Coordinates of C-alpha atoms in Angstrom, one line a residue:
X1 CA 118.4 112.9 91.0
X2 CA 116.0 115.9 91.1
X3 CA 112.3 115.5 91.8
X4 CA 110.4 114.8 88.6
X5 CA 106.7 115.1 87.6
X6 CA 106.2 111.7 86.2
X7 CA 103.7 108.9 85.6
X8 CA 103.5 106.1 88.1
X9 CA 104.4 103.6 85.4
X10 CA 107.6 105.4 84.5
X11 CA 108.5 106.1 88.2
X12 CA 108.3 102.3 88.7
X13 CA 110.9 101.7 85.9
X14 CA 113.3 104.3 87.2
X15 CA 113.0 102.8 90.7
X16 CA 113.8 99.4 89.2
X17 CA 116.9 100.7 87.4
X18 CA 118.1 102.4 90.6
X19 CA 117.5 99.1 92.4
X20 CA 120.0 97.4 90.0
X21 CA 117.4 95.8 87.6
X22 CA 119.3 95.0 84.4
X23 CA 116.8 92.8 82.6
X24 CA 113.2 93.4 81.5
X25 CA 111.1 90.9 79.5
X26 CA 107.6 91.8 78.7
X27 CA 104.7 92.1 76.3
X28 CA 102.6 95.3 75.9
X29 CA 99.2 95.7 77.5
X30 CA 97.1 98.7 78.6
X31 CA 97.3 100.3 81.1
X32 CA 100.9 99.0 81.8
X33 CA 102.3 100.0 78.4
X34 CA 104.5 102.8 79.7
X35 CA 106.4 100.3 81.8
X36 CA 107.7 98.4 78.8
X37 CA 108.2 101.6 76.9
X38 CA 110.3 103.2 79.6
X39 CA 112.2 100.0 80.3
X40 CA 113.1 99.9 76.6
X41 CA 114.7 103.3 77.0
X42 CA 116.3 103.2 80.5
X43 CA 117.5 99.7 81.1
X44 CA 119.7 99.5 78.0
X45 CA 121.1 102.9 79.0
X46 CA 122.1 101.3 82.3
X47 CA 123.9 98.5 80.5
X48 CA 121.0 96.0 80.8
X49 CA 118.7 94.1 78.5
X50 CA 115.2 94.9 77.3
X51 CA 113.4 92.3 75.2
X52 CA 109.8 92.4 74.0
X53 CA 108.7 88.8 74.1
X54 CA 106.2 87.2 71.7
X55 CA 103.7 86.6 74.6
X56 CA 103.3 86.9 78.3
X57 CA 104.0 83.2 78.6
X58 CA 107.4 83.7 76.9
X59 CA 108.1 86.8 79.0
X60 CA 107.7 85.1 82.4
X61 CA 109.9 82.2 81.3
X62 CA 112.5 84.6 80.1
X63 CA 112.3 86.1 83.6
X64 CA 113.0 82.6 85.0
X65 CA 116.1 82.4 82.9
X66 CA 117.3 85.9 83.7
X67 CA 116.7 85.4 87.5
X68 CA 118.5 82.1 87.5
X69 CA 121.6 83.9 86.1
X70 CA 121.6 86.1 89.1
X71 CA 120.4 89.3 87.3
X72 CA 117.8 91.5 88.9
X73 CA 115.0 90.9 86.5
X74 CA 111.4 92.1 86.1
X75 CA 108.3 92.1 84.0
X76 CA 105.0 93.9 84.0
X77 CA 101.5 93.2 82.7
X78 CA 97.8 93.6 83.5
X79 CA 94.6 91.5 83.7
X80 CA 94.7 88.7 81.1
X81 CA 98.5 89.0 80.7
X82 CA 99.0 88.2 84.4
X83 CA 96.7 85.2 84.1
X84 CA 99.0 83.8 81.4
X85 CA 102.0 84.3 83.6
X86 CA 100.6 82.4 86.6
X87 CA 102.2 79.1 85.7
X88 CA 105.6 80.7 85.3
X89 CA 105.3 82.5 88.6
X90 CA 104.6 79.2 90.3
X91 CA 107.8 77.8 88.6
X92 CA 109.8 80.8 89.8
X93 CA 108.6 80.5 93.3
X94 CA 109.3 76.7 93.3
X95 CA 112.8 77.3 92.0
X96 CA 113.4 80.0 94.6
X97 CA 114.3 82.7 92.1
X98 CA 114.0 86.4 92.9
X99 CA 112.2 88.7 90.5
X100 CA 109.7 91.6 90.5
X101 CA 106.4 91.5 88.6
X102 CA 104.2 94.6 88.3
X103 CA 100.5 94.1 87.7
X104 CA 98.8 97.4 86.8
X105 CA 95.3 96.2 87.3
X106 CA 92.5 96.7 84.8
X107 CA 88.8 95.6 84.6
X108 CA 87.9 92.0 84.2
X109 CA 87.1 89.1 83.9
X110 CA 88.0 88.2 80.4
X111 CA 89.1 91.1 78.3
X112 CA 87.1 93.5 80.5
X113 CA 88.3 97.0 79.8
X114 CA 91.4 99.1 80.3
X115 CA 90.0 101.2 83.3
X116 CA 91.4 100.7 86.8
X117 CA 90.1 97.9 89.1
X118 CA 91.4 96.0 92.1
X119 CA 90.0 92.6 91.0
X120 CA 93.3 90.8 90.8
X121 CA 93.8 90.7 94.6
X122 CA 92.9 87.0 94.9
X123 CA 95.2 86.1 92.0
X124 CA 98.2 87.9 93.5
X125 CA 97.7 87.2 97.2
X126 CA 96.2 83.7 97.1
X127 CA 98.7 82.3 94.6
X128 CA 97.2 82.3 91.1
X129 CA 99.4 79.4 90.0
X130 CA 99.5 75.9 91.2
X131 CA 101.0 74.5 94.4
X132 CA 101.8 75.7 97.9
X133 CA 103.6 79.0 97.3
X134 CA 103.2 82.7 97.8
X135 CA 104.5 85.8 96.2
X136 CA 105.2 88.8 98.4
X137 CA 102.7 91.5 97.3
X138 CA 103.3 95.2 97.7
X139 CA 100.5 97.8 97.2
X140 CA 101.6 101.3 96.3
X141 CA 99.2 104.3 96.8
X142 CA 101.1 107.0 94.9
X143 CA 103.6 107.6 92.1
X144 CA 106.3 108.0 94.8
X145 CA 105.5 104.5 96.1
X146 CA 105.5 103.1 92.6
X147 CA 109.2 103.9 92.7
X148 CA 109.9 103.2 96.3
X149 CA 108.1 99.9 96.6
X150 CA 109.7 98.7 93.4
X151 CA 113.1 99.5 94.8
X152 CA 112.2 97.7 98.0
X153 CA 110.7 94.8 96.0
X154 CA 114.0 93.9 94.5
X155 CA 115.7 93.8 98.0
X156 CA 112.9 91.6 99.3
X157 CA 113.0 89.3 96.3
X158 CA 116.7 88.7 96.9
X159 CA 116.3 88.4 100.6
X160 CA 113.7 85.6 100.3
X161 CA 114.7 84.3 96.8
X162 CA 111.0 84.7 95.8
X163 CA 108.9 86.6 93.3
X164 CA 107.5 89.9 94.5
X165 CA 104.4 91.4 92.9
X166 CA 103.8 95.1 92.8
X167 CA 100.0 95.3 92.7
X168 CA 98.7 98.7 91.5
X169 CA 95.5 99.8 89.8
X170 CA 95.5 101.5 86.4
X171 CA 94.8 104.9 88.0
X172 CA 98.2 104.8 89.8
X173 CA 100.0 103.7 86.7
X174 CA 98.6 106.5 84.6
X175 CA 98.5 109.4 87.1
X176 CA 101.4 112.0 87.2
X177 CA 102.8 113.2 90.5
X178 CA 106.2 114.6 91.7
X179 CA 108.6 111.8 92.7
X180 CA 111.9 111.9 94.6
X181 CA 114.2 109.1 93.5
X182 CA 116.6 107.2 95.8
X183 CA 120.1 108.7 96.1
X184 CA 121.8 105.4 96.8
X185 CA 121.4 103.1 93.8
X186 CA 122.1 99.4 94.1
X187 CA 125.1 98.1 92.2
X188 CA 124.4 94.9 90.2
X189 CA 126.0 91.8 91.6
X190 CA 126.0 88.1 90.9
X191 CA 124.9 86.0 93.9
X192 CA 126.8 82.8 94.7
X193 CA 123.8 80.6 93.8
X194 CA 123.5 81.9 90.2
X195 CA 124.2 80.0 87.0
X196 CA 126.5 82.2 84.8
X197 CA 127.4 79.8 82.0
X198 CA 130.7 78.5 83.5
X199 CA 131.7 75.0 84.5
X200 CA 132.1 76.2 88.1
X201 CA 128.4 77.2 88.4
X202 CA 127.0 74.1 86.7
X203 CA 126.1 72.6 90.1
X204 CA 123.8 75.7 90.6
X205 CA 121.4 74.6 87.8
X206 CA 118.0 75.3 89.3
X207 CA 114.9 73.3 89.1
X208 CA 111.6 73.0 90.9
X209 CA 110.9 69.3 90.3
X210 CA 111.1 66.8 93.2
X211 CA 109.9 63.4 92.1
X212 CA 110.0 61.8 95.5
X213 CA 107.1 62.8 97.8
X214 CA 109.4 63.2 100.9
X215 CA 111.8 65.4 98.9
X216 CA 109.0 67.6 97.7
X217 CA 107.4 67.8 101.1
X218 CA 110.8 68.9 102.6
X219 CA 111.1 71.6 99.9
X220 CA 107.5 72.9 100.4
X221 CA 108.0 73.1 104.2
X222 CA 111.2 75.1 103.6
X223 CA 109.2 77.5 101.4
X224 CA 106.5 77.7 104.1
X225 CA 109.1 78.5 106.8
X226 CA 110.3 81.4 104.5
X227 CA 106.8 82.8 104.2
X228 CA 106.3 82.6 108.0
X229 CA 109.5 84.5 108.5
X230 CA 108.3 87.2 106.0
X231 CA 105.0 87.5 108.0
X232 CA 107.1 88.4 111.1
X233 CA 109.7 90.6 109.4
X234 CA 108.0 92.2 106.4
X235 CA 104.4 93.1 107.2
X236 CA 103.9 96.8 106.4
X237 CA 100.9 99.1 106.8
X238 CA 100.0 102.7 107.4
X239 CA 97.7 103.9 110.2
X240 CA 95.8 107.2 109.6
X241 CA 94.0 108.7 112.6
X242 CA 93.4 105.3 114.2
X243 CA 94.6 106.2 117.8
X244 CA 91.0 106.8 118.9
X245 CA 89.1 105.5 116.0
X246 CA 85.8 103.7 116.6
X247 CA 85.2 103.2 112.9
X248 CA 88.2 101.9 110.9
X249 CA 88.3 101.8 107.2
X250 CA 90.5 99.4 105.3
X251 CA 91.6 100.0 101.8
X252 CA 94.7 99.9 99.6
X253 CA 96.0 101.7 96.5
X254 CA 94.1 104.6 95.1
X255 CA 91.1 103.7 97.3
X256 CA 93.2 104.4 100.5
X257 CA 93.8 108.0 99.3
X258 CA 90.1 108.5 98.9
X259 CA 89.4 107.0 102.3
X260 CA 91.7 109.6 103.9
X261 CA 89.2 112.3 102.7
X262 CA 86.3 110.1 104.0
X263 CA 88.0 110.0 107.4
X264 CA 88.2 113.8 107.5
X265 CA 84.6 114.3 106.4
X266 CA 83.3 111.9 109.1
X267 CA 85.5 113.5 111.7
X268 CA 84.1 116.9 110.8
X269 CA 80.6 115.3 111.6
X270 CA 81.7 113.9 115.0
X271 CA 82.5 110.3 114.0
X272 CA 85.8 109.0 115.2
X273 CA 87.0 107.4 111.9
X274 CA 90.4 106.1 110.9
X275 CA 92.1 104.2 108.2
X276 CA 94.4 101.1 108.1
X277 CA 96.1 100.9 104.7
X278 CA 97.9 97.6 104.0
X279 CA 101.2 98.2 102.2
X280 CA 101.9 94.5 102.1
X281 CA 98.9 92.5 100.9
X282 CA 101.0 89.4 101.5
X283 CA 102.0 89.2 104.3
X284 CA 98.7 90.8 105.4
X285 CA 98.6 93.0 108.5
X286 CA 96.4 90.6 110.4
X287 CA 97.9 91.3 113.8
X288 CA 97.4 95.0 113.5
X289 CA 93.8 94.6 112.5
X290 CA 93.3 92.3 115.6
X291 CA 94.8 95.0 117.7
X292 CA 92.5 97.7 116.3
X293 CA 89.6 95.4 117.0
X294 CA 90.2 95.9 120.7
X295 CA 89.1 99.6 120.4
X296 CA 87.1 100.0 117.1
X297 CA 83.4 99.1 117.1
X298 CA 83.2 98.6 113.3
X299 CA 85.4 98.0 110.2
X300 CA 84.5 99.2 106.8
X301 CA 86.3 97.8 103.7
X302 CA 86.3 99.6 100.4
X303 CA 87.6 98.1 97.2
X304 CA 87.4 98.5 93.5
X305 CA 85.9 95.0 93.2
X306 CA 82.9 93.0 94.4
X307 CA 84.9 92.1 97.5
X308 CA 88.2 90.2 97.8
X309 CA 90.4 91.8 100.5
X310 CA 87.4 92.0 102.7
X311 CA 87.7 88.2 103.3
X312 CA 91.1 88.7 104.9
X313 CA 89.8 91.5 107.0
X314 CA 87.0 89.3 108.3
X315 CA 89.4 86.5 109.0
X316 CA 91.6 88.9 111.0
X317 CA 88.8 90.4 113.0
X318 CA 87.5 86.9 113.6
X319 CA 83.9 87.8 114.3
X320 CA 84.7 90.2 117.1
X321 CA 83.5 93.3 115.2
X322 CA 81.2 93.8 112.3
X323 CA 82.9 94.3 108.9
X324 CA 80.9 96.2 106.2
X325 CA 81.9 96.3 102.6
X326 CA 81.4 98.8 99.8
X327 CA 82.8 98.2 96.3
X328 CA 82.8 99.7 92.8
X329 CA 83.9 97.7 89.7
X330 CA 84.1 97.9 86.0
X331 CA 86.6 100.6 86.2
X332 CA 84.6 103.0 88.4
X333 CA 86.4 104.7 91.2
X334 CA 84.4 105.4 94.3
X335 CA 84.0 109.0 95.5
X336 CA 84.4 110.2 99.1
X337 CA 80.8 111.4 99.1
X338 CA 79.3 108.1 98.1
X339 CA 81.4 106.3 100.7
X340 CA 80.2 108.7 103.4
X341 CA 76.6 108.0 102.3
X342 CA 77.2 104.3 102.5
X343 CA 78.6 104.6 106.0
X344 CA 75.5 106.4 107.2
X345 CA 73.4 103.7 105.7
X346 CA 75.2 101.1 107.9
X347 CA 76.0 103.0 111.1

C-alpha cells in the first residue's frame, strides 16, 4: 500500500483492518468520530462487521461478544464514553478476551470539551473498572504510530488474551501526516478457545464469575502472572539524546514531540537534556527510568493534565533524584518555549 497523507484516526482504522480486525462496535464522540466513520467504510469492505451501538455501554458488551467468538474486535471512544465502558472492560479482562480499545482523549472531567488532553492516564493505566486487572496501554506519538501500534495491539491482545488500550490525545487523532502501511496483513483466524456457535465449542463458553473465593483467587493470580510476564516482555520506550543527559524529560504522545524540540533548545544553551518517551504506559518503563537515574541529576515530566504519569515517574526514581512537573490542561497544548522557561525556573 503506498504512503498516504491521512488523519491519525483513519490511520488507526486502516492499521486495524490490516491486523485482521473484522468487527467494530462503537458510538460516535468527538474527537474520535473519524474512527467510527472510517470503520463503517473499511471493515465491511474487508468482509467484516460494523455496527453503531445505541450507547457506549452497549458497544463494549458487543465487543465482549465478538471477542468471545474469536474475531479480532475493536471499539473507540473518548472521555465520558470511555467512562461508560469501564465496567465492560473489567468483564473482558476477567474473561481473558482479546480486543483493542482506542481512547482519543479530550478535556474533562464531566463533558469538558473536545480539545486534546491527557487526563485519562489514570483511567487507562490504573484500571478504571473494578477488580484486580490491567489493560495493556500503548501511547502513539504520530499518525504513523496510530497505525503501527494498533497493528501491534491486536497481536498483544491475542498473545495475552487481554484488552489493549490505544491511548492518544485528540491532537494525534485529528492531525494529518504521511503514513506507511504494513505490507504483511494478518489473515483472520479462529482460535481454539473461541465460541463459534457449534456444539463442539459449547465447552468454551466464557465467563468471569468465580463464586468460590479460592477459585477467584486462583484466577486473579493467573491474571497477575500474565501481567508480570508482560512487564518483562512488552515494555517499550524511546530514548532521545539520553546517553549523556543530566536533565531527562519524560512525556508521551504529542507532548513527547514537543519535548524533542525542548531538548534541542536546551542543548543549544549548554544544558545536557534528553527525553524518555514511554510507548507502553502499562507496562511502564520503570527499570529504564531507574537506570537513567544513575546518571541524570533531575527529571522533568510534562503532561497535558494536572499530573498523573508523574506519579509513576516518582515511584520509579524512588526519591534518588528530584522530579519536577509542568502541565497544561483544558485542551491547551504546551509550547517548547514555555517549557524551556519553566525549566530555567527550576534548575
